[in-house]
DNA sequence: TTAGGCCTGCAC
DNA sequence: GTGCAGGCCTAA
């Protein structure tokens, strides 16, 4: 399940391969996978790929002239570079041919991801981001969390929402909270500054550690060169319910928060006095 | 704020 | 065969 480190790894492997490439052909195999700009996506023929940036789990493809393609991998999305346009994977929804003879394949079994095409600097593109995505988790500053003082929301729900911190999913939220010894049901408005600073630090830590190993592959994730990530073996809580905490040996416990499986160490991550009442 | 829907593959 | 996994959006 691609979260920030996996998307960043895809971005890095992609940009190294396709910067300054020209799109020479557009094959839409599944029109409804293009969530915005379905009618104009074929006009990308002739467009150049200037850059690929990232905010949270989304990639922003800066294209000439004056277009921006947003991609989200959802749960099972892959963007892979192949030598031909023959769909190599099931559920290939979009293929972009490049002038140098390479092909970008967009596949996504569950179709939780998608592709959005906008005019560059358009209001629609702005709206795609505004109100939805907060600060990128990799560049998070403590001050980005100032708005939490007025928010009566459980920590985990807030982190998953992307609204303040963009890029974390179920895996890295659980990992960062364990590292910071914070209970996922703590209310964000009850976190003192020191806890917000610690959390910011731990988010950086876990993301950098994962990036250094090419991300986490549980099953589906691959980078643009079809390589899996190796961080799964370093996970401390995610998927380890019933196993001992690597810090204190206490048995890790699993429960649901906001419909998400959550794993914590009940000893390291105390609920505290300010737990969200449930 | 929460539940449901999207969607497929895989474990049971 | 059933149910679960999950990001994110919409509706109640």
mmCIF file of C-alpha atoms (C1' of nucleotides) in Angstrom:
data_model
loop_
_atom_site.group_PDB
_atom_site.id
_atom_site.type_symbol
_atom_site.label_atom_id
_atom_site.label_comp_id
_atom_site.label_asym_id
_atom_site.label_seq_id
_atom_site.Cartn_x
_atom_site.Cartn_y
_atom_site.Cartn_z
ATOM 1 C CA UNK A 1 0.000 0.000 0.000
ATOM 2 C CA UNK A 2 1.849 3.031 -1.219
ATOM 3 C CA UNK A 3 2.213 5.764 1.360
ATOM 4 C CA UNK A 4 4.628 8.667 1.225
ATOM 5 C CA UNK A 5 7.951 6.759 1.063
ATOM 6 C CA UNK A 6 6.684 4.465 -1.648
ATOM 7 C CA UNK A 7 5.262 7.324 -3.697
ATOM 8 C CA UNK A 8 8.507 9.245 -3.267
ATOM 9 C CA UNK A 9 10.492 6.220 -4.427
ATOM 10 C CA UNK A 10 8.239 5.955 -7.471
ATOM 11 C CA UNK A 11 8.756 9.661 -8.120
ATOM 12 C CA UNK A 12 12.533 9.366 -7.940
ATOM 13 C CA UNK A 13 12.734 6.332 -10.178
ATOM 14 C CA UNK A 14 10.279 7.898 -12.608
ATOM 15 C CA UNK A 15 11.863 11.293 -12.927
ATOM 16 C CA UNK A 16 15.292 9.777 -13.496
ATOM 17 C CA UNK A 17 13.829 7.917 -16.434
ATOM 18 C CA UNK A 18 11.327 10.290 -18.053
ATOM 19 C CA UNK A 19 12.396 13.878 -17.423
ATOM 20 C CA UNK A 20 12.356 15.829 -20.688
ATOM 21 C CA UNK A 21 10.638 12.962 -22.474
ATOM 22 C CA UNK A 22 7.917 13.706 -25.004
ATOM 23 C CA UNK A 23 4.592 11.898 -24.829
ATOM 24 C CA UNK A 24 4.024 10.312 -28.197
ATOM 25 C CA UNK A 25 0.884 8.296 -27.646
ATOM 26 C CA UNK A 26 -1.974 7.999 -25.181
ATOM 27 C CA UNK A 27 -3.893 4.751 -24.786
ATOM 28 C CA UNK A 28 -6.817 4.874 -22.372
ATOM 29 C CA UNK A 29 -7.947 1.352 -21.610
ATOM 30 C CA UNK A 30 -10.259 2.316 -18.795
ATOM 31 C CA UNK A 31 -11.714 5.801 -19.249
ATOM 32 C CA UNK A 32 -13.249 6.038 -15.789
ATOM 33 C CA UNK A 33 -9.798 5.696 -14.234
ATOM 34 C CA UNK A 34 -9.213 9.214 -15.525
ATOM 35 C CA UNK A 35 -11.147 11.098 -12.886
ATOM 36 C CA UNK A 36 -10.786 14.543 -14.395
ATOM 37 C CA UNK A 37 -9.889 15.576 -17.943
ATOM 38 C CA UNK A 38 -11.134 12.387 -19.549
ATOM 39 C CA UNK A 39 -11.961 14.161 -22.782
ATOM 40 C CA UNK A 40 -8.677 15.999 -23.102
ATOM 41 C CA UNK A 41 -6.161 13.398 -22.013
ATOM 42 C CA UNK A 42 -5.496 12.329 -25.587
ATOM 43 C CA UNK A 43 -4.294 15.845 -26.282
ATOM 44 C CA UNK A 44 -1.234 15.018 -24.211
ATOM 45 C CA UNK A 45 0.330 13.613 -27.353
ATOM 46 C CA UNK A 46 3.213 15.962 -28.012
ATOM 47 C CA UNK A 47 3.472 17.128 -24.416
ATOM 48 C CA UNK A 48 6.794 17.194 -22.635
ATOM 49 C CA UNK A 49 7.434 15.940 -19.120
ATOM 50 C CA UNK A 50 9.147 18.809 -17.336
ATOM 51 C CA UNK A 51 9.121 17.571 -13.786
ATOM 52 C CA UNK A 52 7.311 15.333 -11.328
ATOM 53 C CA UNK A 53 6.677 16.736 -7.866
ATOM 54 C CA UNK A 54 4.921 15.186 -4.910
ATOM 55 C CA UNK A 55 2.595 16.298 -2.153
ATOM 56 C CA UNK A 56 1.577 13.594 0.269
ATOM 57 C CA UNK A 57 0.722 10.489 -1.696
ATOM 58 C CA UNK A 58 0.008 12.349 -4.920
ATOM 59 C CA UNK A 59 2.339 12.983 -7.834
ATOM 60 C CA UNK A 60 2.053 16.132 -9.910
ATOM 61 C CA UNK A 61 3.364 15.769 -13.438
ATOM 62 C CA UNK A 62 4.321 19.162 -14.847
ATOM 63 C CA UNK A 63 3.713 18.951 -18.563
ATOM 64 C CA UNK A 64 4.096 21.279 -21.520
ATOM 65 C CA UNK A 65 2.260 23.139 -22.688
ATOM 66 C CA UNK A 66 0.457 24.164 -19.564
ATOM 67 C CA UNK A 67 -0.882 20.933 -18.162
ATOM 68 C CA UNK A 68 -0.620 19.121 -14.868
ATOM 69 C CA UNK A 69 -1.427 15.465 -14.437
ATOM 70 C CA UNK A 70 -2.091 14.281 -10.904
ATOM 71 C CA UNK A 71 -1.710 10.605 -10.088
ATOM 72 C CA UNK A 72 -2.669 8.685 -6.969
ATOM 73 C CA UNK A 73 -1.739 5.022 -6.544
ATOM 74 C CA UNK A 74 -4.503 4.201 -4.102
ATOM 75 C CA UNK A 75 -3.910 0.753 -2.649
ATOM 76 C CA UNK A 76 -2.641 -1.262 -5.559
ATOM 77 C CA UNK A 77 -1.557 1.280 -8.142
ATOM 78 C CA UNK A 78 1.679 0.915 -10.065
ATOM 79 C CA UNK A 79 3.412 3.111 -12.584
ATOM 80 C CA UNK A 80 6.018 1.115 -14.426
ATOM 81 C CA UNK A 81 8.311 1.797 -17.335
ATOM 82 C CA UNK A 82 8.233 -0.880 -20.021
ATOM 83 C CA UNK A 83 9.771 -1.417 -23.426
ATOM 84 C CA UNK A 84 6.433 -1.924 -25.188
ATOM 85 C CA UNK A 85 2.801 -0.897 -24.920
ATOM 86 C CA UNK A 86 1.429 -4.387 -24.475
ATOM 87 C CA UNK A 87 -0.307 -4.385 -21.059
ATOM 88 C CA UNK A 88 2.020 -6.571 -19.031
ATOM 89 C CA UNK A 89 -0.134 -6.548 -15.944
ATOM 90 C CA UNK A 90 -3.825 -7.172 -15.511
ATOM 91 C CA UNK A 91 -5.768 -3.994 -14.742
ATOM 92 C CA UNK A 92 -3.652 -1.715 -16.844
ATOM 93 C CA UNK A 93 -5.802 1.370 -17.321
ATOM 94 C CA UNK A 94 -3.558 3.853 -19.093
ATOM 95 C CA UNK A 95 -0.417 3.657 -21.224
ATOM 96 C CA UNK A 96 1.622 6.684 -22.226
ATOM 97 C CA UNK A 97 4.007 6.113 -25.100
ATOM 98 C CA UNK A 98 7.197 8.166 -25.097
ATOM 99 C CA UNK A 99 9.105 9.404 -28.100
ATOM 100 C CA UNK A 100 12.223 7.442 -27.186
ATOM 101 C CA UNK A 101 10.285 4.205 -27.387
ATOM 102 C CA UNK A 102 9.568 3.609 -23.722
ATOM 103 C CA UNK A 103 6.079 3.217 -22.298
ATOM 104 C CA UNK A 104 4.579 4.276 -18.990
ATOM 105 C CA UNK A 105 2.038 1.748 -17.749
ATOM 106 C CA UNK A 106 -0.530 2.754 -15.144
ATOM 107 C CA UNK A 107 -2.110 -0.287 -13.505
ATOM 108 C CA UNK A 108 -4.299 -0.550 -10.426
ATOM 109 C CA UNK A 109 -6.218 -3.719 -9.563
ATOM 110 C CA UNK A 110 -8.532 -2.170 -7.014
ATOM 111 C CA UNK A 111 -8.838 1.166 -8.785
ATOM 112 C CA UNK A 112 -8.729 3.116 -5.536
ATOM 113 C CA UNK A 113 -6.232 5.361 -7.236
ATOM 114 C CA UNK A 114 -6.725 7.534 -10.265
ATOM 115 C CA UNK A 115 -5.450 10.083 -12.745
ATOM 116 C CA UNK A 116 -6.555 13.702 -12.908
ATOM 117 C CA UNK A 117 -5.647 16.013 -15.745
ATOM 118 C CA UNK A 118 -5.827 19.774 -15.274
ATOM 119 C CA UNK A 119 -4.678 22.911 -16.992
ATOM 120 C CA UNK A 120 -1.564 24.141 -15.177
ATOM 121 C CA UNK A 121 -2.287 26.721 -12.509
ATOM 122 C CA UNK A 122 -6.017 26.239 -13.030
ATOM 123 C CA UNK A 123 -8.590 26.752 -10.339
ATOM 124 C CA UNK A 124 -9.591 23.100 -10.638
ATOM 125 C CA UNK A 125 -6.024 22.031 -9.918
ATOM 126 C CA UNK A 126 -5.877 24.399 -6.981
ATOM 127 C CA UNK A 127 -9.135 22.975 -5.664
ATOM 128 C CA UNK A 128 -7.712 19.473 -5.945
ATOM 129 C CA UNK A 129 -5.180 20.382 -3.279
ATOM 130 C CA UNK A 130 -6.788 23.096 -1.174
ATOM 131 C CA UNK A 131 -8.726 21.951 1.823
ATOM 132 C CA UNK A 132 -7.670 18.389 1.197
ATOM 133 C CA UNK A 133 -3.910 18.201 1.669
ATOM 134 C CA UNK A 134 -1.926 19.721 4.491
ATOM 135 C CA UNK A 135 1.846 19.990 4.803
ATOM 136 C CA UNK A 136 3.868 17.200 3.283
ATOM 137 C CA UNK A 137 4.868 14.790 6.043
ATOM 138 C CA UNK A 138 8.495 14.797 4.946
ATOM 139 C CA UNK A 139 8.722 18.584 5.278
ATOM 140 C CA UNK A 140 6.498 18.829 8.315
ATOM 141 C CA UNK A 141 7.277 21.588 10.802
ATOM 142 C CA UNK A 142 5.951 21.695 14.355
ATOM 143 C CA UNK A 143 4.167 24.925 13.534
ATOM 144 C CA UNK A 144 2.106 23.097 10.922
ATOM 145 C CA UNK A 145 0.378 21.452 13.881
ATOM 146 C CA UNK A 146 -0.653 24.732 15.518
ATOM 147 C CA UNK A 147 -4.194 24.328 14.210
ATOM 148 C CA UNK A 148 -4.562 21.239 16.356
ATOM 149 C CA UNK A 149 -5.128 23.401 19.416
ATOM 150 C CA UNK A 150 -8.698 23.925 18.245
ATOM 151 C CA UNK A 151 -9.378 20.433 16.992
ATOM 152 C CA UNK A 152 -11.137 17.865 19.139
ATOM 153 C CA UNK A 153 -10.176 14.870 17.018
ATOM 154 C CA UNK A 154 -8.335 11.642 17.841
ATOM 155 C CA UNK A 155 -4.698 11.737 16.800
ATOM 156 C CA UNK A 156 -4.901 8.785 14.460
ATOM 157 C CA UNK A 157 -8.025 9.982 12.666
ATOM 158 C CA UNK A 158 -6.419 13.376 12.176
ATOM 159 C CA UNK A 159 -3.200 11.929 10.768
ATOM 160 C CA UNK A 160 -5.080 9.658 8.369
ATOM 161 C CA UNK A 161 -7.235 12.512 7.086
ATOM 162 C CA UNK A 162 -4.307 14.170 5.227
ATOM 163 C CA UNK A 163 -5.739 17.569 6.135
ATOM 164 C CA UNK A 164 -2.910 18.717 8.378
ATOM 165 C CA UNK A 165 -0.201 16.221 7.496
ATOM 166 C CA UNK A 166 -0.218 14.716 4.019
ATOM 167 C CA UNK A 167 1.355 11.399 3.137
ATOM 168 C CA UNK A 168 0.816 9.071 6.059
ATOM 169 C CA UNK A 169 -1.401 5.991 5.804
ATOM 170 C CA UNK A 170 -2.231 3.255 8.245
ATOM 171 C CA UNK A 171 1.269 1.778 8.351
ATOM 172 C CA UNK A 172 3.313 4.899 9.037
ATOM 173 C CA UNK A 173 0.768 6.448 11.384
ATOM 174 C CA UNK A 174 0.985 3.403 13.630
ATOM 175 C CA UNK A 175 4.766 3.322 13.335
ATOM 176 C CA UNK A 176 5.209 7.025 14.113
ATOM 177 C CA UNK A 177 2.806 6.923 17.067
ATOM 178 C CA UNK A 178 4.611 3.921 18.528
ATOM 179 C CA UNK A 179 7.956 5.644 18.124
ATOM 180 C CA UNK A 180 6.596 8.784 19.814
ATOM 181 C CA UNK A 181 4.894 6.689 22.527
ATOM 182 C CA UNK A 182 1.586 8.390 21.783
ATOM 183 C CA UNK A 183 -1.770 6.684 22.049
ATOM 184 C CA UNK A 184 -3.767 6.973 18.792
ATOM 185 C CA UNK A 185 -6.896 8.055 20.679
ATOM 186 C CA UNK A 186 -5.225 11.043 22.307
ATOM 187 C CA UNK A 187 -7.076 14.145 21.244
ATOM 188 C CA UNK A 188 -4.943 16.468 19.141
ATOM 189 C CA UNK A 189 -5.997 19.563 21.114
ATOM 190 C CA UNK A 190 -4.665 17.901 24.252
ATOM 191 C CA UNK A 191 -1.151 17.383 22.941
ATOM 192 C CA UNK A 192 1.368 19.711 24.574
ATOM 193 C CA UNK A 193 3.940 21.398 22.390
ATOM 194 C CA UNK A 194 6.613 18.923 23.414
ATOM 195 C CA UNK A 195 4.485 16.023 22.232
ATOM 196 C CA UNK A 196 3.784 17.736 18.914
ATOM 197 C CA UNK A 197 7.511 18.331 18.471
ATOM 198 C CA UNK A 198 8.306 14.721 19.303
ATOM 199 C CA UNK A 199 5.648 13.473 16.895
ATOM 200 C CA UNK A 200 6.999 15.690 14.121
ATOM 201 C CA UNK A 201 10.438 14.263 14.735
ATOM 202 C CA UNK A 202 9.204 10.658 14.774
ATOM 203 C CA UNK A 203 7.255 11.124 11.539
ATOM 204 C CA UNK A 204 10.468 12.307 9.892
ATOM 205 C CA UNK A 205 12.412 9.429 11.415
ATOM 206 C CA UNK A 206 10.137 6.651 10.270
ATOM 207 C CA UNK A 207 9.740 8.095 6.786
ATOM 208 C CA UNK A 208 13.473 8.544 6.284
ATOM 209 C CA UNK A 209 14.161 5.051 7.577
ATOM 210 C CA UNK A 210 11.667 3.635 5.118
ATOM 211 C CA UNK A 211 12.957 5.741 2.233
ATOM 212 C CA UNK A 212 16.455 4.447 2.902
ATOM 213 C CA UNK A 213 15.125 0.943 2.276
ATOM 214 C CA UNK A 214 13.069 1.754 -0.779
ATOM 215 C CA UNK A 215 9.748 1.767 1.081
ATOM 216 C CA UNK A 216 7.468 -0.961 2.383
ATOM 217 C CA UNK A 217 6.238 -3.794 0.211
ATOM 218 C CA UNK A 218 3.565 -5.931 1.836
ATOM 219 C CA UNK A 219 2.253 -7.352 -1.381
ATOM 220 C CA UNK A 220 1.586 -5.004 -4.239
ATOM 221 C CA UNK A 221 3.937 -2.078 -4.083
ATOM 222 C CA UNK A 222 6.676 -1.756 -6.715
ATOM 223 C CA UNK A 223 8.665 1.267 -7.837
ATOM 224 C CA UNK A 224 8.792 2.403 -11.461
ATOM 225 C CA UNK A 225 11.481 -0.184 -12.154
ATOM 226 C CA UNK A 226 9.291 -2.917 -10.654
ATOM 227 C CA UNK A 227 11.471 -3.271 -7.560
ATOM 228 C CA UNK A 228 9.927 -4.050 -4.162
ATOM 229 C CA UNK A 229 10.740 -2.116 -0.974
ATOM 230 C CA UNK A 230 12.555 -3.665 1.952
ATOM 231 C CA UNK A 231 11.198 -1.746 4.951
ATOM 232 C CA UNK A 232 8.550 -4.353 5.856
ATOM 233 C CA UNK A 233 11.074 -6.217 7.978
ATOM 234 C CA UNK A 234 11.723 -3.076 10.021
ATOM 235 C CA UNK A 235 8.093 -2.440 11.001
ATOM 236 C CA UNK A 236 7.690 -2.260 14.766
ATOM 237 C CA UNK A 237 3.925 -2.452 15.189
ATOM 238 C CA UNK A 238 2.036 -2.662 11.903
ATOM 239 C CA UNK A 239 1.048 -6.277 11.295
ATOM 240 C CA UNK A 240 2.675 -7.387 14.567
ATOM 241 C CA UNK A 241 -0.366 -7.680 16.862
ATOM 242 C CA UNK A 242 0.153 -10.471 19.376
ATOM 243 C CA UNK A 243 3.914 -10.211 19.083
ATOM 244 C CA UNK A 244 6.157 -8.609 21.701
ATOM 245 C CA UNK A 245 6.921 -4.892 21.644
ATOM 246 C CA UNK A 246 10.511 -4.464 20.485
ATOM 247 C CA UNK A 247 11.017 -1.843 23.204
ATOM 248 C CA UNK A 248 9.473 -3.400 26.306
ATOM 249 C CA UNK A 249 8.340 -6.914 25.406
ATOM 250 C CA UNK A 250 4.661 -6.258 26.138
ATOM 251 C CA UNK A 251 2.286 -8.041 23.769
ATOM 252 C CA UNK A 252 1.140 -5.654 21.033
ATOM 253 C CA UNK A 253 -2.615 -5.140 20.859
ATOM 254 C CA UNK A 254 -4.897 -4.646 17.874
ATOM 255 C CA UNK A 255 -8.148 -2.695 17.742
ATOM 256 C CA UNK A 256 -10.176 -0.467 15.437
ATOM 257 C CA UNK A 257 -10.020 3.314 15.171
ATOM 258 C CA UNK A 258 -12.000 5.080 12.476
ATOM 259 C CA UNK A 259 -12.539 1.731 10.781
ATOM 260 C CA UNK A 260 -8.810 1.139 10.611
ATOM 261 C CA UNK A 261 -6.876 -1.690 12.147
ATOM 262 C CA UNK A 262 -4.589 -0.136 14.713
ATOM 263 C CA UNK A 263 -1.704 -1.783 16.546
ATOM 264 C CA UNK A 264 -0.179 -0.300 19.667
ATOM 265 C CA UNK A 265 1.969 -1.280 22.604
ATOM 266 C CA UNK A 266 -0.417 -0.856 25.561
ATOM 267 C CA UNK A 267 2.488 -0.148 27.874
ATOM 268 C CA UNK A 268 4.532 2.278 25.766
ATOM 269 C CA UNK A 269 1.488 4.115 24.418
ATOM 270 C CA UNK A 270 -0.613 5.003 27.434
ATOM 271 C CA UNK A 271 -4.070 6.377 26.809
ATOM 272 C CA UNK A 272 -3.450 9.092 29.370
ATOM 273 C CA UNK A 273 -5.995 11.387 30.954
ATOM 274 C CA UNK A 274 -6.806 13.112 27.713
ATOM 275 C CA UNK A 275 -7.883 10.167 25.659
ATOM 276 C CA UNK A 276 -10.796 10.794 23.310
ATOM 277 C CA UNK A 277 -13.970 9.641 25.029
ATOM 278 C CA UNK A 278 -15.547 6.857 23.121
ATOM 279 C "C1'" DT B 1 -18.707 12.341 13.084
ATOM 280 C "C1'" DT B 2 -19.706 7.997 11.210
ATOM 281 C "C1'" DA B 3 -21.118 4.411 7.980
ATOM 282 C "C1'" DG B 4 -21.093 2.799 3.460
ATOM 283 C "C1'" DG B 5 -19.302 2.265 -1.158
ATOM 284 C "C1'" DC B 6 -15.824 1.634 -4.359
ATOM 285 C "C1'" DC B 7 -12.812 -2.854 -5.974
ATOM 286 C "C1'" DT B 8 -10.018 -7.158 -6.255
ATOM 287 C "C1'" DG B 9 -7.106 -10.722 -4.347
ATOM 288 C "C1'" DC B 10 -6.153 -13.624 -0.985
ATOM 289 C "C1'" DA B 11 -6.514 -16.074 3.664
ATOM 290 C "C1'" DC B 12 -9.611 -18.708 6.054
ATOM 291 C "C1'" DG C 1 -18.123 -18.849 -0.017
ATOM 292 C "C1'" DT C 2 -17.195 -15.263 3.184
ATOM 293 C "C1'" DG C 3 -14.784 -11.589 4.852
ATOM 294 C "C1'" DC C 4 -11.149 -8.708 5.319
ATOM 295 C "C1'" DA C 5 -7.648 -5.301 3.725
ATOM 296 C "C1'" DG C 6 -7.414 -0.191 2.832
ATOM 297 C "C1'" DG C 7 -7.455 5.449 0.783
ATOM 298 C "C1'" DC C 8 -10.666 8.489 0.116
ATOM 299 C "C1'" DC C 9 -15.088 10.261 -1.162
ATOM 300 C "C1'" DT C 10 -20.104 10.851 -0.418
ATOM 301 C "C1'" DA C 11 -24.222 10.673 2.117
ATOM 302 C "C1'" DA C 12 -26.806 10.431 6.297
#
